[in-house]
Amino acid sequence: MPEDTNGNSPPEYENVAGEKQNSSPLVDEKKEELKDEDKVVESNEPFYRRYPKSIYFIVGNEFCERYSYYGMKAILVLYFTEILLLSASTATTIYHTFSLLCYLTPIFGAMLSDGYLGKFYTIFWLSWVYLIGSSTMSLTALPPQTTGDPYFWGPALGLLLIAIGTGGIKPCVAAFGGDQFGKHQTNEVQVFFSIFYFSINCGSLLATFLTPILREDVQCFDNDCYALAFGVPAVLLLVAIFIFVLGRITIGYKMYPPQGNIVWMVVKATGRAIKNRCKGKQKQCEHWLDYAADKYDQRLINDAKILYHVLIMYVPLPVFWALFDQQGSRWTLQATQMDGSLGGINLKPDQMQLLNPLLILLLIPIFDNLVYPCLKKCNIRCTHLQRMTWGMLFAAAAFVCSAFVQFAVNTTVVVPPESTESGVTLINAAPCDVRMVPTNGAWDSVVASPYDYSEILMTTPGAYFLNLEGNCSSIGQSTNVAADFDGGEAYRIIVAEFATDNGHELVAVQSPDKYEKPDRGLAYGSFIMTNLDPEREYYTVHMSGEFDYEFNVTKQGDTGFFISEWELYEPVDYTVCVMVNESYCEQLPSKFKVKAGAAYSVVYQAPHQGAAVMEVLETVPANTVNILLQIPQYTLITAGEVMFSITGLEFSYAQAPASMKSCLQACWLLTVCFGNLIVILIAESSFIPNQALEFLFFAGLMVVVSIIFALMSTWYTYVTPTHYDDIVAEDEKEQLTNGVEANETKDPNEFAMTNPHDTTEGEEKN
């Protein structure tokens, strides 16, 4: 018995009556005439000669389209949190809602393709809808969107159009590529799907690398340049449309006409079968769908049997996608809490997604040329469904790794004050210990060493009168400050030494604090300056390094303090200077070394009867867990993707009847939709507050589903569905049998194309 390309004996197939045989009944009649044809295909012809030239245009189109999609998606969560000012949970929910729509709309694209327009025109027209959506995302990222008062309707419209466009063409492109092959080119089709998936990840790799750079390293309108980062994917989509049309003009595609609304016909036939069976109007049938034979064609019924036979296997699959798609949400947010510094290089959190397409490009050849052939030599069966099961288990292992990484990350994560409490930190810019005590005795005393800070204190919101006492012999012993704390906010009580008419005294002031981790692997910073000219309203500060910043430190009433707003900084080393006049910038005595994830209160005491003092107080600890620890989880999830996703794509095409190629591709993509729905429900419910435990929950769920799927696969019987060439041959045979010439009964325009390069009915171009 011949073996498939993975060294497996071909499975038995079912005929219409449910009897097992080694081939499809439609194939048997033409088996002999295909033997010679098969020998030609399996000759020593060069690799490129055995493939229709049209598929290179399809692969090129897919590369550009995937760049557009993944380029936009790579920065989407950060766009939500940084520009639209959404919370992490809300951003995660919207991100997965968008992904859900992208994989829900394929079913409508499949209906449009198989039922009305055909694959080519469905791809062509929906690509324009896609392009309008991408352009909308770029245009709505311009001011005033970036000025701190964002609106959501523009991005929402853009994302909706993208979901309709990309979702509508998803089930058609892969199936359209498969249509370019003859029914005998099974090996070539299998390789095509690997090449097709390879092109997807080439586009994804390039987009995931370049888009974060365009977003962050190019500044426009005094902010990260999201307009450019969204605009480049829109341009690539225009290129994708051009390549696709160019293939039609120059080479031509094999194009099959739509077969009518096959999905709706299957639904109606299913309803008819259920109705007849319940009423018992017909004699006993071997299959429940055969009860619809009184009204519907047997070919439709046979195709529907295959469809339902495959769809049962899809039921457990959404759980894999629930794990896989968290690379762009939960895993990216995890990366923002990690240290991305690698010597002189700082990896951006969203650039970690590069690992997935990069590893895909490495692992596809390894699996195709090493893993699967080794299994073949060891006589180990590795069917489609067995590979998919292993892919699920690898995904579970990836989430176990991510959970352990998150446990380490949690040690550096701080919890901001809740709405029922306020956070208070004492910043001591005086040369002696200072003790802070509330006059109402709400908490015990808080002590900070010279030029240091106290641990944050959580207290009840409200008004307080605070007494600050120092043990400095050269200055006044105490001072008081009235403070007002709001719920859910953090504050600094800053105390410093000032020269007055009565000598040196302690002076205190209340100022906002940042007790939270910054996003995007950046750091917060605020400057506190004393002993400056009290007649001035502000001073300008310059920070220079790999990145440059300029901001003002503003006078705080009559206290003598100059304090800056909290700003976000890139994690590099900076030289800092203060503009004391229009022509001179006085350099601070030491460098400001910024680390990712930290919050810094930088205390600077200008020289006054002594040397200048500069202390960098890290009030929120920097990220210490290296971002490279995410590599194992990305490696495991990508290996799982190779075994699960590529195999599933091939399985869906190979098992689909000719009239339902796009339909079954859409059903495969629909499992991704339901996977994102699972993430949305869990993220919104927040029933697992600890992120590490949530990762373990998903890992355990995946293991359980893998076992269920493995059991289901042992019961699955592979089928050989009809090919387009079989349908044409069968129709012609039936017409001749009835004594009617094909050219008299067959619509001569059924396969007519407007382009002379297009081919039909299995005809191929060299």
Short mmCIF file of N, CA, C and O in Angstrom, two decimals, residues 170-283:
data_model
loop_
_atom_site.label_atom_id
_atom_site.label_comp_id
_atom_site.label_asym_id
_atom_site.label_seq_id
_atom_site.Cartn_x
_atom_site.Cartn_y
_atom_site.Cartn_z
N LYS A 170 -9.79 35.64 4.14
CA LYS A 170 -9.01 34.56 4.77
C LYS A 170 -9.34 33.18 4.21
O LYS A 170 -8.43 32.41 3.87
N PRO A 171 -10.61 32.78 4.15
CA PRO A 171 -10.89 31.41 3.71
C PRO A 171 -10.69 31.22 2.21
O PRO A 171 -10.66 30.08 1.73
N CYS A 172 -10.55 32.31 1.47
CA CYS A 172 -10.50 32.21 0.01
C CYS A 172 -9.08 32.08 -0.53
O CYS A 172 -8.86 31.39 -1.53
N VAL A 173 -8.11 32.76 0.11
CA VAL A 173 -6.77 32.82 -0.48
C VAL A 173 -6.11 31.45 -0.48
O VAL A 173 -5.59 31.00 -1.51
N ALA A 174 -6.11 30.76 0.68
CA ALA A 174 -5.49 29.44 0.73
C ALA A 174 -6.21 28.46 -0.19
O ALA A 174 -5.57 27.68 -0.91
N ALA A 175 -7.54 28.50 -0.18
CA ALA A 175 -8.31 27.59 -1.03
C ALA A 175 -8.09 27.92 -2.51
O ALA A 175 -8.01 27.03 -3.35
N PHE A 176 -7.98 29.22 -2.84
CA PHE A 176 -7.73 29.63 -4.22
C PHE A 176 -6.36 29.13 -4.69
O PHE A 176 -6.19 28.70 -5.83
N GLY A 177 -5.38 29.16 -3.79
CA GLY A 177 -4.08 28.60 -4.12
C GLY A 177 -4.15 27.11 -4.36
O GLY A 177 -3.55 26.59 -5.31
N GLY A 178 -4.89 26.40 -3.51
CA GLY A 178 -5.04 24.95 -3.70
C GLY A 178 -5.75 24.61 -4.99
O GLY A 178 -5.48 23.57 -5.61
N ASP A 179 -6.66 25.49 -5.43
CA ASP A 179 -7.40 25.24 -6.67
C ASP A 179 -6.51 25.25 -7.90
O ASP A 179 -6.90 24.73 -8.96
N GLN A 180 -5.34 25.88 -7.79
CA GLN A 180 -4.47 25.99 -8.96
C GLN A 180 -3.82 24.65 -9.32
O GLN A 180 -3.25 24.52 -10.41
N PHE A 181 -3.92 23.66 -8.43
CA PHE A 181 -3.31 22.35 -8.66
C PHE A 181 -4.34 21.38 -9.22
O PHE A 181 -5.55 21.50 -8.96
N GLY A 182 -3.84 20.39 -9.95
CA GLY A 182 -4.70 19.31 -10.41
C GLY A 182 -4.97 18.32 -9.29
O GLY A 182 -4.28 18.31 -8.26
N LYS A 183 -5.96 17.46 -9.49
CA LYS A 183 -6.35 16.52 -8.44
C LYS A 183 -5.25 15.51 -8.13
O LYS A 183 -5.19 14.96 -7.03
N HIS A 184 -4.34 15.29 -9.08
CA HIS A 184 -3.27 14.31 -8.88
C HIS A 184 -2.07 14.89 -8.14
O HIS A 184 -1.17 14.16 -7.76
N GLN A 185 -2.03 16.20 -7.93
CA GLN A 185 -0.85 16.85 -7.34
C GLN A 185 -0.98 16.95 -5.82
O GLN A 185 -0.83 18.02 -5.24
N THR A 186 -1.22 15.84 -5.18
CA THR A 186 -1.43 15.86 -3.73
C THR A 186 -0.16 16.25 -2.97
O THR A 186 -0.21 16.99 -1.99
N ASN A 187 0.98 15.73 -3.41
CA ASN A 187 2.24 16.09 -2.75
C ASN A 187 2.55 17.57 -2.91
O ASN A 187 3.01 18.24 -1.97
N GLU A 188 2.31 18.10 -4.12
CA GLU A 188 2.58 19.50 -4.38
C GLU A 188 1.66 20.40 -3.54
O GLU A 188 2.07 21.46 -3.06
N VAL A 189 0.42 19.97 -3.38
CA VAL A 189 -0.52 20.75 -2.56
C VAL A 189 -0.05 20.81 -1.12
O VAL A 189 -0.10 21.86 -0.46
N GLN A 190 0.46 19.69 -0.62
CA GLN A 190 0.94 19.65 0.77
C GLN A 190 2.12 20.60 0.95
O GLN A 190 2.19 21.35 1.93
N VAL A 191 3.04 20.59 0.00
CA VAL A 191 4.18 21.51 0.08
C VAL A 191 3.71 22.95 -0.07
O VAL A 191 4.23 23.87 0.59
N PHE A 192 2.71 23.17 -0.92
CA PHE A 192 2.19 24.53 -1.11
C PHE A 192 1.71 25.12 0.20
O PHE A 192 1.98 26.30 0.50
N PHE A 193 1.01 24.35 1.02
CA PHE A 193 0.50 24.88 2.27
C PHE A 193 1.63 25.22 3.24
O PHE A 193 1.53 26.19 4.00
N SER A 194 2.72 24.47 3.19
CA SER A 194 3.88 24.84 4.00
C SER A 194 4.50 26.15 3.50
O SER A 194 4.86 27.03 4.29
N ILE A 195 4.61 26.28 2.16
CA ILE A 195 5.15 27.53 1.59
C ILE A 195 4.22 28.69 1.88
O ILE A 195 4.66 29.80 2.22
N PHE A 196 2.93 28.43 1.77
CA PHE A 196 1.93 29.47 2.05
C PHE A 196 2.05 29.95 3.49
O PHE A 196 2.06 31.16 3.75
N TYR A 197 2.18 29.02 4.41
CA TYR A 197 2.32 29.39 5.83
C TYR A 197 3.67 30.07 6.07
O TYR A 197 3.79 30.97 6.90
N PHE A 198 4.67 29.64 5.32
CA PHE A 198 5.99 30.28 5.41
C PHE A 198 5.90 31.75 5.01
O PHE A 198 6.48 32.63 5.66
N SER A 199 5.16 32.04 3.94
CA SER A 199 5.02 33.43 3.49
C SER A 199 4.24 34.26 4.50
O SER A 199 4.54 35.45 4.69
N ILE A 200 3.26 33.65 5.15
CA ILE A 200 2.51 34.35 6.19
C ILE A 200 3.46 34.84 7.27
O ILE A 200 3.40 36.00 7.71
N ASN A 201 4.35 33.97 7.68
CA ASN A 201 5.23 34.32 8.79
C ASN A 201 6.41 35.19 8.35
O ASN A 201 6.97 35.90 9.19
N CYS A 202 6.77 35.15 7.08
CA CYS A 202 7.75 36.13 6.59
C CYS A 202 7.17 37.54 6.71
O CYS A 202 7.84 38.46 7.19
N GLY A 203 5.93 37.70 6.28
CA GLY A 203 5.27 38.99 6.41
C GLY A 203 5.11 39.39 7.86
O GLY A 203 5.33 40.55 8.23
N SER A 204 4.73 38.44 8.69
CA SER A 204 4.55 38.71 10.11
C SER A 204 5.87 39.11 10.76
O SER A 204 5.92 40.04 11.58
N LEU A 205 6.95 38.40 10.42
CA LEU A 205 8.26 38.69 11.00
C LEU A 205 8.71 40.11 10.67
O LEU A 205 9.11 40.88 11.55
N LEU A 206 8.63 40.47 9.40
CA LEU A 206 9.06 41.79 8.98
C LEU A 206 8.20 42.87 9.62
O LEU A 206 8.71 43.90 10.09
N ALA A 207 6.89 42.64 9.66
CA ALA A 207 5.98 43.64 10.22
C ALA A 207 6.19 43.80 11.72
O ALA A 207 6.19 44.93 12.24
N THR A 208 6.36 42.70 12.42
CA THR A 208 6.51 42.77 13.87
C THR A 208 7.83 43.42 14.27
O THR A 208 7.93 44.02 15.34
N PHE A 209 8.83 43.33 13.39
CA PHE A 209 10.11 43.97 13.67
C PHE A 209 10.07 45.47 13.36
O PHE A 209 10.52 46.30 14.16
N LEU A 210 9.52 45.82 12.19
CA LEU A 210 9.59 47.21 11.74
C LEU A 210 8.54 48.11 12.38
O LEU A 210 8.82 49.28 12.68
N THR A 211 7.34 47.59 12.59
CA THR A 211 6.26 48.46 13.06
C THR A 211 6.54 49.08 14.42
O THR A 211 6.31 50.28 14.60
N PRO A 212 7.03 48.33 15.44
CA PRO A 212 7.37 48.99 16.70
C PRO A 212 8.45 50.07 16.55
O PRO A 212 8.44 51.06 17.28
N ILE A 213 9.37 49.86 15.60
CA ILE A 213 10.40 50.88 15.37
C ILE A 213 9.78 52.14 14.78
O ILE A 213 10.07 53.26 15.21
N LEU A 214 8.90 51.97 13.80
CA LEU A 214 8.20 53.12 13.21
C LEU A 214 7.35 53.82 14.26
O LEU A 214 7.22 55.05 14.25
N ARG A 215 6.77 53.04 15.16
CA ARG A 215 5.92 53.63 16.20
C ARG A 215 6.71 54.47 17.19
O ARG A 215 6.32 55.60 17.50
N GLU A 216 7.81 53.94 17.68
CA GLU A 216 8.48 54.56 18.82
C GLU A 216 9.69 55.38 18.44
O GLU A 216 9.91 56.46 18.99
N ASP A 217 10.49 54.91 17.50
CA ASP A 217 11.72 55.61 17.18
C ASP A 217 11.50 56.79 16.24
O ASP A 217 12.37 57.65 16.10
N VAL A 218 10.35 56.81 15.56
CA VAL A 218 9.99 57.97 14.74
C VAL A 218 8.94 58.76 15.51
O VAL A 218 7.88 58.23 15.85
N GLN A 219 9.24 60.00 15.81
CA GLN A 219 8.32 60.85 16.56
C GLN A 219 7.59 61.79 15.60
O GLN A 219 8.19 62.35 14.68
N CYS A 220 6.30 61.94 15.81
CA CYS A 220 5.51 62.89 15.03
C CYS A 220 4.42 63.48 15.92
O CYS A 220 3.83 62.76 16.74
N PHE A 221 4.18 64.75 15.77
CA PHE A 221 3.17 65.46 16.57
C PHE A 221 3.44 65.31 18.06
O PHE A 221 2.53 65.10 18.86
N ASP A 222 4.74 65.35 18.42
CA ASP A 222 5.16 65.29 19.82
C ASP A 222 4.73 64.00 20.51
O ASP A 222 4.43 63.98 21.71
N ASN A 223 4.68 62.92 19.75
CA ASN A 223 4.27 61.64 20.33
C ASN A 223 4.82 60.51 19.47
O ASN A 223 5.40 60.75 18.41
N ASP A 224 4.64 59.27 19.94
CA ASP A 224 4.98 58.12 19.10
C ASP A 224 4.17 58.18 17.81
O ASP A 224 2.98 58.53 17.83
N CYS A 225 4.81 57.80 16.70
CA CYS A 225 4.18 58.02 15.40
C CYS A 225 3.30 56.83 15.00
O CYS A 225 3.64 56.02 14.12
N TYR A 226 2.15 56.73 15.64
CA TYR A 226 1.20 55.66 15.31
C TYR A 226 0.62 55.85 13.91
O TYR A 226 0.27 54.87 13.24
N ALA A 227 0.48 57.10 13.46
CA ALA A 227 -0.06 57.34 12.12
C ALA A 227 0.83 56.70 11.06
O ALA A 227 0.33 56.06 10.12
N LEU A 228 2.15 56.81 11.20
CA LEU A 228 3.07 56.18 10.26
C LEU A 228 3.07 54.67 10.43
O LEU A 228 3.08 53.91 9.45
N ALA A 229 3.05 54.21 11.69
CA ALA A 229 3.08 52.77 11.96
C ALA A 229 1.84 52.07 11.40
O ALA A 229 1.92 50.91 10.97
N PHE A 230 0.69 52.74 11.39
CA PHE A 230 -0.52 52.19 10.78
C PHE A 230 -0.55 52.44 9.27
O PHE A 230 -1.18 51.69 8.52
N GLY A 231 0.14 53.49 8.81
CA GLY A 231 0.09 53.85 7.40
C GLY A 231 0.88 52.91 6.51
O GLY A 231 0.45 52.58 5.39
N VAL A 232 2.04 52.45 6.98
CA VAL A 232 2.86 51.53 6.18
C VAL A 232 2.11 50.22 5.89
O VAL A 232 2.12 49.74 4.74
N PRO A 233 1.43 49.58 6.88
CA PRO A 233 0.62 48.40 6.54
C PRO A 233 -0.45 48.68 5.49
O PRO A 233 -0.75 47.81 4.67
N ALA A 234 -1.02 49.89 5.50
CA ALA A 234 -2.02 50.22 4.48
C ALA A 234 -1.38 50.24 3.09
O ALA A 234 -1.98 49.76 2.11
N VAL A 235 -0.17 50.77 2.98
CA VAL A 235 0.54 50.79 1.70
C VAL A 235 0.85 49.36 1.24
O VAL A 235 0.70 49.02 0.05
N LEU A 236 1.27 48.51 2.17
CA LEU A 236 1.57 47.11 1.80
C LEU A 236 0.32 46.39 1.32
O LEU A 236 0.38 45.50 0.45
N LEU A 237 -0.83 46.76 1.85
CA LEU A 237 -2.07 46.13 1.39
C LEU A 237 -2.39 46.54 -0.04
O LEU A 237 -2.87 45.73 -0.84
N LEU A 238 -2.09 47.78 -0.38
CA LEU A 238 -2.27 48.23 -1.76
C LEU A 238 -1.34 47.45 -2.69
O LEU A 238 -1.74 47.06 -3.80
N VAL A 239 -0.13 47.18 -2.24
CA VAL A 239 0.81 46.37 -3.02
C VAL A 239 0.27 44.95 -3.18
O VAL A 239 0.39 44.34 -4.25
N ALA A 240 -0.35 44.41 -2.14
CA ALA A 240 -0.93 43.06 -2.22
C ALA A 240 -2.00 42.98 -3.29
O ALA A 240 -2.06 42.01 -4.07
N ILE A 241 -2.85 43.99 -3.35
CA ILE A 241 -3.90 44.01 -4.38
C ILE A 241 -3.27 44.07 -5.78
O ILE A 241 -3.71 43.37 -6.71
N PHE A 242 -2.23 44.88 -5.93
CA PHE A 242 -1.56 45.02 -7.22
C PHE A 242 -0.97 43.68 -7.66
O PHE A 242 -1.13 43.27 -8.82
N ILE A 243 -0.29 42.98 -6.76
CA ILE A 243 0.32 41.68 -7.11
C ILE A 243 -0.75 40.68 -7.51
O ILE A 243 -0.60 39.92 -8.48
N PHE A 244 -1.86 40.66 -6.77
CA PHE A 244 -2.93 39.71 -7.05
C PHE A 244 -3.53 39.94 -8.44
O PHE A 244 -3.76 38.99 -9.20
N VAL A 245 -3.78 41.20 -8.77
CA VAL A 245 -4.34 41.52 -10.08
C VAL A 245 -3.32 41.27 -11.17
O VAL A 245 -3.66 40.80 -12.27
N LEU A 246 -2.04 41.55 -10.90
CA LEU A 246 -0.99 41.32 -11.88
C LEU A 246 -0.92 39.85 -12.27
O LEU A 246 -0.69 39.52 -13.45
N GLY A 247 -1.12 38.94 -11.32
CA GLY A 247 -1.13 37.52 -11.63
C GLY A 247 -2.23 37.16 -12.60
O GLY A 247 -2.05 36.31 -13.49
N ARG A 248 -3.38 37.79 -12.48
CA ARG A 248 -4.49 37.53 -13.41
C ARG A 248 -4.17 38.04 -14.80
O ARG A 248 -4.49 37.40 -15.81
N ILE A 249 -3.54 39.22 -14.86
CA ILE A 249 -3.26 39.84 -16.16
C ILE A 249 -2.17 39.10 -16.92
O ILE A 249 -2.26 38.90 -18.13
N THR A 250 -1.13 38.67 -16.21
CA THR A 250 0.05 38.11 -16.88
C THR A 250 -0.01 36.60 -17.07
O THR A 250 0.31 36.09 -18.14
N ILE A 251 -0.37 35.88 -16.04
CA ILE A 251 -0.35 34.41 -16.07
C ILE A 251 -1.75 33.84 -16.19
O ILE A 251 -2.01 32.93 -16.98
N GLY A 252 -2.66 34.38 -15.41
CA GLY A 252 -4.01 33.84 -15.36
C GLY A 252 -4.15 32.82 -14.25
O GLY A 252 -3.18 32.16 -13.86
N TYR A 253 -5.34 32.71 -13.70
CA TYR A 253 -5.62 31.77 -12.62
C TYR A 253 -6.60 30.71 -13.09
O TYR A 253 -7.40 30.93 -14.00
N LYS A 254 -6.51 29.56 -12.48
CA LYS A 254 -7.54 28.54 -12.67
C LYS A 254 -8.71 28.95 -11.78
O LYS A 254 -8.58 29.00 -10.56
N MET A 255 -9.83 29.26 -12.38
CA MET A 255 -10.97 29.80 -11.64
C MET A 255 -12.21 28.95 -11.87
O MET A 255 -12.58 28.69 -13.01
N TYR A 256 -12.83 28.53 -10.79
CA TYR A 256 -14.04 27.73 -10.86
C TYR A 256 -15.24 28.59 -10.50
O TYR A 256 -15.15 29.46 -9.62
N PRO A 257 -16.35 28.37 -11.17
CA PRO A 257 -17.52 29.22 -10.90
C PRO A 257 -18.13 28.87 -9.55
O PRO A 257 -17.97 27.76 -9.05
N PRO A 258 -18.82 29.83 -8.93
CA PRO A 258 -19.52 29.54 -7.67
C PRO A 258 -20.60 28.49 -7.89
O PRO A 258 -21.20 28.41 -8.96
N GLN A 259 -20.82 27.69 -6.87
CA GLN A 259 -21.76 26.57 -6.97
C GLN A 259 -23.12 26.89 -6.38
O GLN A 259 -23.91 26.00 -6.12
N GLY A 260 -23.41 28.17 -6.14
CA GLY A 260 -24.64 28.54 -5.46
C GLY A 260 -24.38 28.64 -3.96
O GLY A 260 -23.29 28.34 -3.48
N ASN A 261 -25.37 29.08 -3.24
CA ASN A 261 -25.20 29.27 -1.80
C ASN A 261 -25.18 27.91 -1.12
O ASN A 261 -26.18 27.44 -0.57
N ILE A 262 -24.01 27.27 -1.17
CA ILE A 262 -23.89 25.89 -0.71
C ILE A 262 -24.15 25.77 0.78
O ILE A 262 -24.72 24.78 1.26
N VAL A 263 -23.76 26.80 1.55
CA VAL A 263 -23.98 26.75 3.00
C VAL A 263 -25.47 26.71 3.30
O VAL A 263 -25.94 25.91 4.12
N TRP A 264 -26.21 27.58 2.64
CA TRP A 264 -27.66 27.62 2.88
C TRP A 264 -28.32 26.34 2.40
O TRP A 264 -29.26 25.84 3.04
N MET A 265 -27.83 25.77 1.28
CA MET A 265 -28.41 24.52 0.80
C MET A 265 -28.15 23.38 1.79
O MET A 265 -29.02 22.53 2.01
N VAL A 266 -26.95 23.37 2.39
CA VAL A 266 -26.65 22.35 3.40
C VAL A 266 -27.56 22.51 4.61
O VAL A 266 -28.07 21.52 5.16
N VAL A 267 -27.79 23.76 5.01
CA VAL A 267 -28.69 24.01 6.14
C VAL A 267 -30.09 23.52 5.83
O VAL A 267 -30.74 22.85 6.66
N LYS A 268 -30.58 23.82 4.64
CA LYS A 268 -31.93 23.38 4.27
C LYS A 268 -32.01 21.85 4.14
O LYS A 268 -33.00 21.24 4.57
N ALA A 269 -30.97 21.24 3.56
CA ALA A 269 -30.97 19.77 3.45
C ALA A 269 -30.93 19.13 4.83
O ALA A 269 -31.59 18.09 5.07
N THR A 270 -30.18 19.73 5.74
CA THR A 270 -30.12 19.22 7.11
C THR A 270 -31.48 19.29 7.77
O THR A 270 -31.94 18.34 8.42
N GLY A 271 -32.16 20.44 7.60
CA GLY A 271 -33.49 20.59 8.17
C GLY A 271 -34.48 19.59 7.58
O GLY A 271 -35.32 19.03 8.30
N ARG A 272 -34.36 19.37 6.26
CA ARG A 272 -35.25 18.41 5.59
C ARG A 272 -35.02 16.99 6.13
O ARG A 272 -35.98 16.25 6.38
N ALA A 273 -33.74 16.63 6.31
CA ALA A 273 -33.42 15.29 6.82
C ALA A 273 -33.96 15.09 8.23
O ALA A 273 -34.54 14.04 8.55
N ILE A 274 -33.80 16.09 9.06
CA ILE A 274 -34.30 15.98 10.44
C ILE A 274 -35.82 15.88 10.45
O ILE A 274 -36.41 15.07 11.19
N LYS A 275 -36.45 16.70 9.61
CA LYS A 275 -37.92 16.69 9.55
C LYS A 275 -38.45 15.33 9.09
O LYS A 275 -39.38 14.76 9.70
N ASN A 276 -37.87 14.81 8.01
CA ASN A 276 -38.33 13.52 7.48
C ASN A 276 -38.08 12.38 8.46
O ASN A 276 -38.89 11.46 8.59
N ARG A 277 -36.95 12.44 9.13
CA ARG A 277 -36.63 11.37 10.07
C ARG A 277 -37.59 11.38 11.26
O ARG A 277 -38.02 10.33 11.74
N CYS A 278 -37.89 12.59 11.73
CA CYS A 278 -38.81 12.69 12.87
C CYS A 278 -40.22 12.24 12.51
O CYS A 278 -40.91 11.63 13.32
N LYS A 279 -40.63 12.53 11.27
CA LYS A 279 -41.98 12.14 10.83
C LYS A 279 -42.04 10.69 10.38
O LYS A 279 -43.14 10.13 10.27
N GLY A 280 -40.87 10.10 10.10
CA GLY A 280 -40.83 8.70 9.69
C GLY A 280 -41.50 8.45 8.36
O GLY A 280 -42.11 7.41 8.15
N LYS A 281 -41.38 9.42 7.41
CA LYS A 281 -42.05 9.28 6.12
C LYS A 281 -41.34 8.31 5.18
O LYS A 281 -41.93 7.82 4.24
N GLN A 282 -40.05 8.10 5.42
CA GLN A 282 -39.28 7.25 4.52
C GLN A 282 -38.83 5.99 5.24
O GLN A 282 -38.88 5.89 6.46
N LYS A 283 -38.38 5.05 4.42
CA LYS A 283 -37.84 3.83 5.00
C LYS A 283 -36.53 4.13 5.71
O LYS A 283 -35.92 5.17 5.52
#
